[in-house]
Amino acid sequence: MQKDLVFSRNCIDFIDDAAIHQTLNAAKVDPGRVRAIIAKSMNKEALSVEETAVLLKADSPELTEEIFDAARRLKREVYGNRIVLFAPLYIGNYCINDCKYCAFRRSLRSTVRKTLNETETVAQVEALEDHGHKRLILVFGEHPDYTPEFMAETVRLIYSVKKGHGEIRRVNINAAPLDHAGYKVMKNAGIGTYQIFQETYHHESYTKFHPAHTHKGNYLWRLDGLSRAFEADCDDMGIGALFGLYDWRFEVLGLITHSLHLQQEYNVGPHTISFPRLRPAHGVNIDPRYLVSDHDFKRLVAILRLAVPYTGLIMTARETAAIRREVMQFGVSQIDAGTRLELGGYSEKQNENQELKREQFSIGDVRSLDAVIGELVKDGFIPSFCTSCYRLGRTGEHFMEYAIPGFINRFCTPNALLTLSEYLEDYASESVKQSGYQLINAELSKIPDEKVKKLVSERLVKIQNGERDLYF
Ligand code: SF4
């Protein structure tokens, strides 16, 4: 067991299972109250746990449709119609933990284990750049080899890889909780978001899936993980739950409780929330009791959208292409695309086959980045590789200054158009290039501010003439 752990200054276990159950059971659903709560969200105010519980209980077809409609409108008002794209890059899948739902758990000997060395990492990044990616999230198991120094070195290496117009402009991290000193090392390497999923906020289920003798068996060390990161001056945090381990309504209230706790303690909520659903994985037997249906998954996303109006919502390629297409409208702001989870998979022949012994879990959407971009454009979304907020210091509290009042639309849409144009010039198939520029011209004409419209037009011409990396 880990010794001498130093927690955050006001560390408490802010998840009270009985209180969450009681809030869910006590929530009364009358249409007037539901509409008042929706109005609060549309005013871009975060919802309380109790208000979110009312929306979770409001499952009549009529009220569900009102919740869906509000989520669609709120997403457009706060983030415009852009969808930010990224790719996950697994660096190492050795792990000392033994999480029951994971193909990388230490007791599963048949999993193919690997840690990318420098040459292999560069090859992966060049392959990702050749596909057109600009934003990555690095994934590490928890292992003594994956020290903060090793992860920081990997981040620096990735920022140094330039191929043609290819470069990675933002690197996020999904890894184990660190101590204050560890987060400082990551901060100094120039990371974007640090992501830690509690997996399940339900204490009893957490103990069931995470053996007590493993590092990850320490519920409070993990729950306190991002509080320590804030205290170490990291800016952007990502929280999440693995839906399917326990009742999805409880997990949604766990996420909202966590979000409000960070807001209260550090004056800034999570930058992103993820809501992965359990997927088939090598050597994993899934207990179907708490699996989330597609209908409830749509409700889950729409309710999160209303509960945290200014927090990014990440939907991954765990979901099938069909579900992603349907759920995108309910408030999702970021997705991965052209995803490969096999370590070293991006430089291998791209096809639809997955090697489960090399993956943490199977994915539902194996389409290429170009195919996903083509569909987003067809559906009226602007695919974006924007990293300007991060690079201009609009992060953490400063990001929220922009997000809360809803001004971000003035930055998101112009930057989405510019980064999309780069992709169309350097990486797109001919058909995607054509439909992409039709979308850009249509969106350009919709920009209300003539001065902004002129600046965007000028920069689009510069990009077509070969300049790159122009942003607001
Ligand atoms: S979920 Fe993460 S910590 Fe748990 S076994 Fe898998 S890789 Fe390790």
XYZ file of C-alpha atoms and ligand atoms in Angstrom:
480
model
C 0.000 0.000 0.000
C 1.241 3.585 -0.728
C 2.935 5.235 2.294
C 3.018 8.857 3.513
C 0.473 10.135 1.006
C 0.069 13.925 1.104
C -3.493 14.890 0.234
C -4.840 18.305 -0.793
C -5.129 20.962 1.934
C -8.905 20.566 2.539
C -9.132 16.944 1.479
C -12.458 15.338 2.381
C -14.486 12.484 0.911
C -17.259 14.701 -0.508
C -19.208 11.767 -1.946
C -21.963 10.744 0.519
C -23.635 7.658 -1.003
C -26.653 7.758 1.317
C -27.240 11.450 0.613
C -27.080 10.875 -3.153
C -29.545 7.970 -2.952
C -31.807 10.056 -0.732
C -31.684 12.992 -3.161
C -32.571 10.713 -6.070
C -35.440 9.051 -4.188
C -36.809 12.365 -2.893
C -36.693 14.199 -6.234
C -40.245 15.199 -7.207
C -41.056 15.588 -10.913
C -43.622 18.248 -11.761
C -43.414 19.775 -15.256
C -43.355 23.335 -13.874
C -40.327 22.564 -11.730
C -38.561 20.793 -14.588
C -39.137 23.805 -16.853
C -37.842 26.186 -14.175
C -34.675 24.092 -13.855
C -34.218 24.058 -17.647
C -34.633 27.859 -17.672
C -31.824 28.137 -15.108
C -29.542 26.084 -17.387
C -30.485 28.182 -20.416
C -29.353 31.148 -18.360
C -25.995 29.317 -18.248
C -26.124 28.692 -14.507
C -24.762 25.414 -13.155
C -27.389 23.146 -11.568
C -27.319 21.781 -8.023
C -27.239 18.053 -7.292
C -30.916 18.218 -6.275
C -31.947 20.002 -9.500
C -29.996 17.483 -11.582
C -31.778 14.670 -9.717
C -35.144 16.129 -10.784
C -34.066 16.045 -14.444
C -32.842 12.450 -14.011
C -36.291 11.470 -12.727
C -38.119 13.418 -15.490
C -38.333 10.480 -17.922
C -41.758 11.010 -19.514
C -41.546 11.270 -23.355
C -42.745 14.891 -23.214
C -40.284 16.117 -20.580
C -37.465 14.051 -22.103
C -38.003 15.820 -25.419
C -37.946 19.213 -23.662
C -34.653 18.255 -21.996
C -33.209 17.109 -25.348
C -34.315 20.314 -27.060
C -32.863 22.527 -24.332
C -29.540 20.658 -24.464
C -29.307 21.174 -28.236
C -29.980 24.936 -27.868
C -27.604 25.412 -24.930
C -24.741 23.686 -26.737
C -25.186 25.997 -29.724
C -25.376 29.124 -27.549
C -22.238 28.365 -25.522
C -20.001 26.564 -28.028
C -21.559 27.288 -31.444
C -21.706 24.218 -33.735
C -18.060 23.272 -33.506
C -16.852 19.825 -32.449
C -13.225 19.624 -31.285
C -11.264 16.595 -32.495
C -8.461 14.704 -30.829
C -6.842 11.277 -30.799
C -5.813 9.043 -27.895
C -2.222 7.748 -27.930
C -1.430 4.859 -25.584
C 2.217 5.077 -24.506
C 2.407 2.166 -22.027
C 0.054 -0.554 -20.781
C 2.040 -2.115 -17.969
C -0.036 -1.647 -14.815
C 0.236 -2.536 -11.129
C -3.513 -2.247 -10.600
C -6.079 -4.979 -11.104
C -9.307 -3.264 -12.135
C -11.862 -5.941 -12.924
C -13.209 -4.254 -16.083
C -9.832 -3.635 -17.726
C -7.809 -5.747 -20.187
C -4.628 -4.112 -18.889
C -5.130 -5.358 -15.310
C -1.994 -6.915 -13.901
C -3.474 -10.367 -13.296
C -4.379 -10.780 -16.986
C -1.222 -12.437 -18.296
C -2.463 -12.892 -21.885
C -2.553 -9.157 -22.624
C 0.201 -7.968 -24.992
C 2.277 -5.526 -22.915
C 4.334 -2.694 -24.342
C 5.853 0.701 -23.622
C 6.600 2.778 -26.709
C 10.256 3.830 -26.894
C 11.275 7.220 -28.344
C 11.540 6.005 -31.955
C 8.162 4.257 -31.729
C 6.553 7.310 -30.107
C 7.868 9.576 -32.882
C 6.545 7.132 -35.504
C 3.078 7.209 -33.883
C 3.053 11.010 -33.723
C 4.181 11.358 -37.346
C 1.419 8.953 -38.417
C -1.127 10.998 -36.412
C 0.183 14.231 -37.953
C -0.060 12.665 -41.422
C -3.752 12.003 -40.696
C -4.192 15.685 -39.724
C -4.370 15.511 -35.913
C -3.274 18.509 -33.770
C -4.543 17.459 -30.321
C -3.652 14.263 -28.449
C -4.436 12.632 -25.137
C -1.667 10.360 -23.871
C -2.724 7.292 -21.871
C -0.507 5.470 -19.367
C -1.178 2.503 -17.075
C -0.054 2.993 -13.452
C 3.456 1.571 -13.130
C 6.787 2.556 -11.486
C 8.240 3.036 -15.001
C 5.671 5.739 -15.804
C 7.061 8.396 -13.484
C 6.052 12.076 -13.857
C 9.511 12.645 -15.318
C 8.977 9.902 -17.933
C 5.512 11.217 -18.830
C 6.823 14.818 -18.995
C 9.683 13.753 -21.268
C 7.176 12.020 -23.529
C 5.085 15.217 -23.699
C 8.146 17.284 -24.666
C 9.158 14.709 -27.285
C 5.669 14.845 -28.836
C 5.641 18.659 -29.026
C 9.019 18.466 -30.829
C 7.761 16.218 -33.660
C 7.060 18.328 -36.758
C 6.319 16.699 -40.156
C 5.512 19.015 -43.063
C 2.671 21.208 -41.752
C 2.066 18.532 -39.147
C 2.504 19.331 -35.446
C 0.770 18.512 -32.171
C -0.352 21.732 -30.479
C -2.004 20.394 -27.307
C -1.186 17.270 -25.300
C -3.624 16.132 -22.605
C -2.939 13.331 -20.124
C -5.006 10.386 -18.821
C -2.926 8.724 -16.115
C -2.844 7.805 -12.443
C -3.260 10.377 -9.657
C 0.064 12.011 -8.693
C 1.346 13.919 -5.672
C 1.843 17.688 -5.759
C 5.443 17.415 -6.946
C 4.427 15.061 -9.756
C 1.809 17.465 -11.080
C 4.344 20.319 -11.060
C 6.587 18.218 -13.314
C 3.631 17.689 -15.681
C 2.657 21.364 -15.588
C 6.203 22.386 -16.524
C 6.091 20.048 -19.531
C 3.229 22.149 -20.951
C 0.367 19.679 -20.657
C -3.206 20.685 -21.393
C -5.862 18.798 -19.405
C -5.045 16.210 -16.722
C -7.785 13.568 -16.770
C -8.610 11.200 -13.906
C -11.809 9.148 -13.975
C -13.192 8.022 -10.609
C -14.653 5.114 -12.628
C -17.489 4.777 -10.071
C -18.369 7.235 -7.292
C -20.276 4.480 -5.430
C -17.977 3.373 -2.597
C -19.113 -0.246 -2.358
C -18.870 -0.770 -6.131
C -15.491 0.965 -6.183
C -14.130 -1.531 -3.653
C -15.634 -4.417 -5.656
C -13.861 -3.444 -8.886
C -10.569 -2.113 -7.424
C -8.802 -4.535 -5.052
C -7.794 -2.810 -1.798
C -4.158 -3.957 -2.031
C -3.653 -2.025 -5.289
C -2.846 1.690 -5.567
C -6.160 2.267 -7.342
C -7.916 0.602 -4.429
C -7.476 3.895 -2.526
C -10.791 5.673 -3.284
C -9.901 8.959 -1.527
C -6.412 9.281 -3.083
C -8.068 9.078 -6.498
C -11.042 11.349 -5.632
C -8.589 13.948 -4.301
C -6.325 13.573 -7.344
C -7.363 16.676 -9.277
C -7.571 18.826 -6.148
C -3.849 18.203 -5.706
C -3.336 19.020 -9.394
C -5.026 22.420 -8.938
C -2.829 23.083 -5.917
C 0.202 22.297 -8.083
C -0.949 25.001 -10.566
C -2.220 22.690 -13.265
C -5.013 24.530 -15.076
C -7.471 22.224 -16.786
C -8.975 19.093 -15.259
C -10.965 16.265 -16.749
C -13.269 14.082 -14.655
C -15.294 11.065 -15.708
C -17.127 7.903 -14.701
C -17.202 4.484 -16.388
C -20.905 3.964 -16.963
C -22.041 0.401 -16.410
C -20.322 -0.284 -13.070
C -23.243 1.105 -10.988
C -26.567 2.980 -11.440
C -25.974 5.667 -14.092
C -28.158 8.218 -12.209
C -25.947 7.874 -9.130
C -22.817 8.370 -11.257
C -24.248 11.514 -12.881
C -24.880 12.968 -9.420
C -21.362 11.879 -8.409
C -19.934 13.829 -11.375
C -22.008 16.914 -10.512
C -20.979 16.710 -6.855
C -17.319 16.476 -7.936
C -17.707 19.390 -10.353
C -19.320 21.623 -7.696
C -16.664 20.626 -5.140
C -13.827 21.756 -7.444
C -15.700 24.967 -8.262
C -16.156 25.686 -4.568
C -12.587 24.790 -3.505
C -10.624 26.179 -6.482
C -13.079 28.649 -8.080
C -13.046 26.626 -11.302
C -14.931 23.485 -12.268
C -13.660 20.665 -14.497
C -12.635 21.671 -18.035
C -14.168 18.455 -19.356
C -16.407 15.592 -18.292
C -16.225 12.146 -19.949
C -18.952 9.490 -19.806
C -17.515 6.290 -21.336
C -19.798 3.241 -21.375
C -18.419 -0.196 -20.543
C -17.301 -2.021 -23.681
C -16.343 -5.653 -24.363
C -12.642 -6.145 -23.613
C -10.123 -8.964 -23.721
C -10.423 -11.198 -20.661
C -13.267 -9.179 -19.121
C -16.667 -10.587 -18.068
C -19.130 -7.730 -17.852
C -21.982 -7.884 -15.323
C -24.894 -6.539 -17.449
C -26.917 -5.298 -14.433
C -25.955 -1.626 -14.726
C -25.296 -1.346 -18.453
C -26.781 1.911 -19.808
C -29.296 1.650 -22.676
C -28.905 3.895 -25.735
C -32.006 5.886 -24.722
C -30.690 6.490 -21.205
C -27.277 7.354 -22.672
C -28.872 10.176 -24.688
C -30.669 11.392 -21.535
C -27.381 11.160 -19.598
C -25.550 13.410 -22.099
C -28.396 15.951 -22.394
C -28.764 16.202 -18.601
C -25.011 16.691 -18.140
C -25.160 19.423 -20.775
C -27.829 21.256 -18.798
C -26.186 20.652 -15.412
C -22.761 22.078 -16.339
C -23.398 24.575 -19.176
C -19.773 25.625 -19.528
C -17.937 22.312 -19.168
C -16.668 20.448 -22.230
C -18.355 17.056 -22.803
C -16.197 14.324 -24.363
C -17.750 11.370 -26.235
C -15.234 8.769 -27.384
C -14.987 6.156 -30.091
C -16.166 3.604 -27.552
C -19.564 4.463 -29.000
C -20.624 3.244 -32.431
C -20.694 5.661 -35.373
C -24.521 5.569 -35.365
C -24.843 6.415 -31.651
C -22.197 9.141 -31.934
C -24.055 10.722 -34.839
C -27.315 10.751 -32.875
C -25.921 11.882 -29.515
C -23.603 14.593 -30.889
C -26.481 17.109 -30.984
C -27.247 16.833 -27.254
C -24.285 18.873 -26.110
C -21.103 16.963 -26.940
C -18.206 19.367 -27.581
C -15.236 17.019 -28.123
C -14.751 13.628 -29.800
C -11.827 11.459 -30.823
C -11.620 10.210 -34.390
C -9.458 7.875 -36.476
C -8.748 6.154 -33.157
C -6.456 3.168 -32.629
C -5.950 1.800 -29.122
C -3.339 -0.823 -29.947
C 0.079 0.422 -28.795
C 1.889 1.273 -32.036
C -1.364 0.991 -34.002
C -1.280 4.353 -35.831
C 1.739 3.473 -37.979
C 0.302 0.070 -38.920
C -1.968 -0.603 -41.910
C -5.246 1.178 -41.082
C -8.227 -1.217 -41.291
C -11.319 -1.955 -39.258
C -9.878 -4.979 -37.433
C -9.065 -4.578 -33.761
C -6.569 -6.731 -31.818
C -8.297 -7.009 -28.437
C -5.214 -8.445 -26.671
C -3.443 -5.159 -27.436
C -6.373 -2.876 -26.472
C -7.719 -1.733 -23.091
C -11.254 -2.242 -24.453
C -12.811 -2.614 -27.896
C -14.020 0.529 -29.685
C -17.303 1.009 -31.530
C -16.211 3.595 -34.115
C -13.152 2.601 -36.182
C -13.695 5.100 -39.003
C -10.825 7.258 -40.261
C -10.481 10.914 -39.228
C -11.428 11.958 -42.770
C -14.635 9.889 -42.693
C -15.670 11.372 -39.330
C -14.913 14.909 -40.538
C -16.936 14.291 -43.684
C -19.979 13.235 -41.630
C -19.664 16.152 -39.185
C -19.603 18.591 -42.099
C -22.645 16.870 -43.643
C -24.508 17.251 -40.309
C -23.666 20.982 -40.067
C -20.986 20.702 -37.372
C -17.648 22.488 -37.782
C -14.778 20.039 -37.110
C -12.166 21.949 -35.087
C -8.543 21.374 -34.091
C -8.475 24.623 -32.082
C -5.887 24.991 -29.318
C -5.908 28.787 -29.006
C -7.414 29.112 -25.490
C -4.715 26.831 -24.125
C -1.920 28.649 -25.968
C -3.207 32.144 -25.101
C -3.621 31.331 -21.416
C -7.453 31.210 -21.573
C -7.283 28.200 -19.236
C -8.749 27.256 -15.849
C -10.388 30.307 -14.222
C -9.481 32.497 -17.195
C -11.261 30.087 -19.573
C -14.340 30.189 -17.376
C -14.351 33.999 -17.571
C -14.922 33.635 -21.295
C -17.122 30.520 -21.189
C -19.620 31.544 -18.520
C -20.811 34.728 -20.238
C -21.069 32.745 -23.522
C -18.523 34.863 -25.336
C -16.491 31.862 -26.375
C -18.597 31.680 -29.559
C -16.622 34.594 -30.860
C -13.426 32.546 -30.603
C -14.589 28.945 -31.128
C -16.251 29.389 -34.528
C -13.558 31.573 -36.199
C -10.770 29.277 -34.937
C -12.705 26.173 -35.950
C -12.994 27.530 -39.504
C -9.264 28.300 -39.662
C -8.138 24.907 -38.313
C -10.633 23.116 -40.566
C -9.216 24.980 -43.552
C -5.707 23.794 -42.625
C -7.008 20.202 -42.545
C -8.749 20.616 -45.914
C -5.583 22.028 -47.520
C -3.160 19.421 -46.129
C -4.974 16.152 -45.389
C -8.586 15.939 -46.641
C -9.919 13.668 -49.386
C -11.231 15.560 -52.424
C -14.905 15.099 -51.481
C -14.340 16.240 -47.875
C -12.351 19.253 -49.141
C -15.247 20.341 -51.341
C -17.989 19.910 -48.695
C -15.657 21.413 -46.082
C -15.195 24.651 -47.987
C -18.931 24.856 -48.706
C -19.478 24.706 -44.948
C -16.742 27.286 -44.285
C -18.282 29.744 -46.742
C -21.742 29.206 -45.268
C -20.484 29.706 -41.705
C -18.387 32.711 -42.724
C -21.506 34.452 -44.042
C -23.223 33.862 -40.672
C -20.528 35.666 -38.600
C -22.443 38.706 -37.265
C -19.423 40.933 -36.576
C -18.207 42.369 -39.925
C -14.722 43.073 -38.495
C -14.333 39.454 -37.312
C -15.703 38.177 -40.619
C -13.111 40.241 -42.551
C -10.256 39.007 -40.338
C -11.357 35.375 -40.770
C -11.608 35.774 -44.554
C -8.124 37.275 -44.748
C -6.667 34.434 -42.705
C -8.433 31.787 -44.788
C -6.741 33.235 -47.875
C -3.366 33.158 -46.076
C -3.934 29.490 -45.206
C -4.788 28.689 -48.831
C -1.522 30.453 -49.719
C 0.425 28.191 -47.403
C 0.516 29.966 -44.011
C -0.404 27.892 -40.986
C -1.343 28.183 -37.344
C -3.357 31.430 -37.520
C -5.795 31.842 -34.626
C -7.713 34.300 -32.432
S -8.096 0.731 -15.605
Fe -6.136 1.776 -15.611
S -5.355 1.435 -13.550
Fe -6.953 -0.075 -13.857
S -5.898 -1.928 -14.582
Fe -6.568 -0.736 -16.361
S -4.827 0.515 -16.956
Fe -4.507 -0.194 -14.837
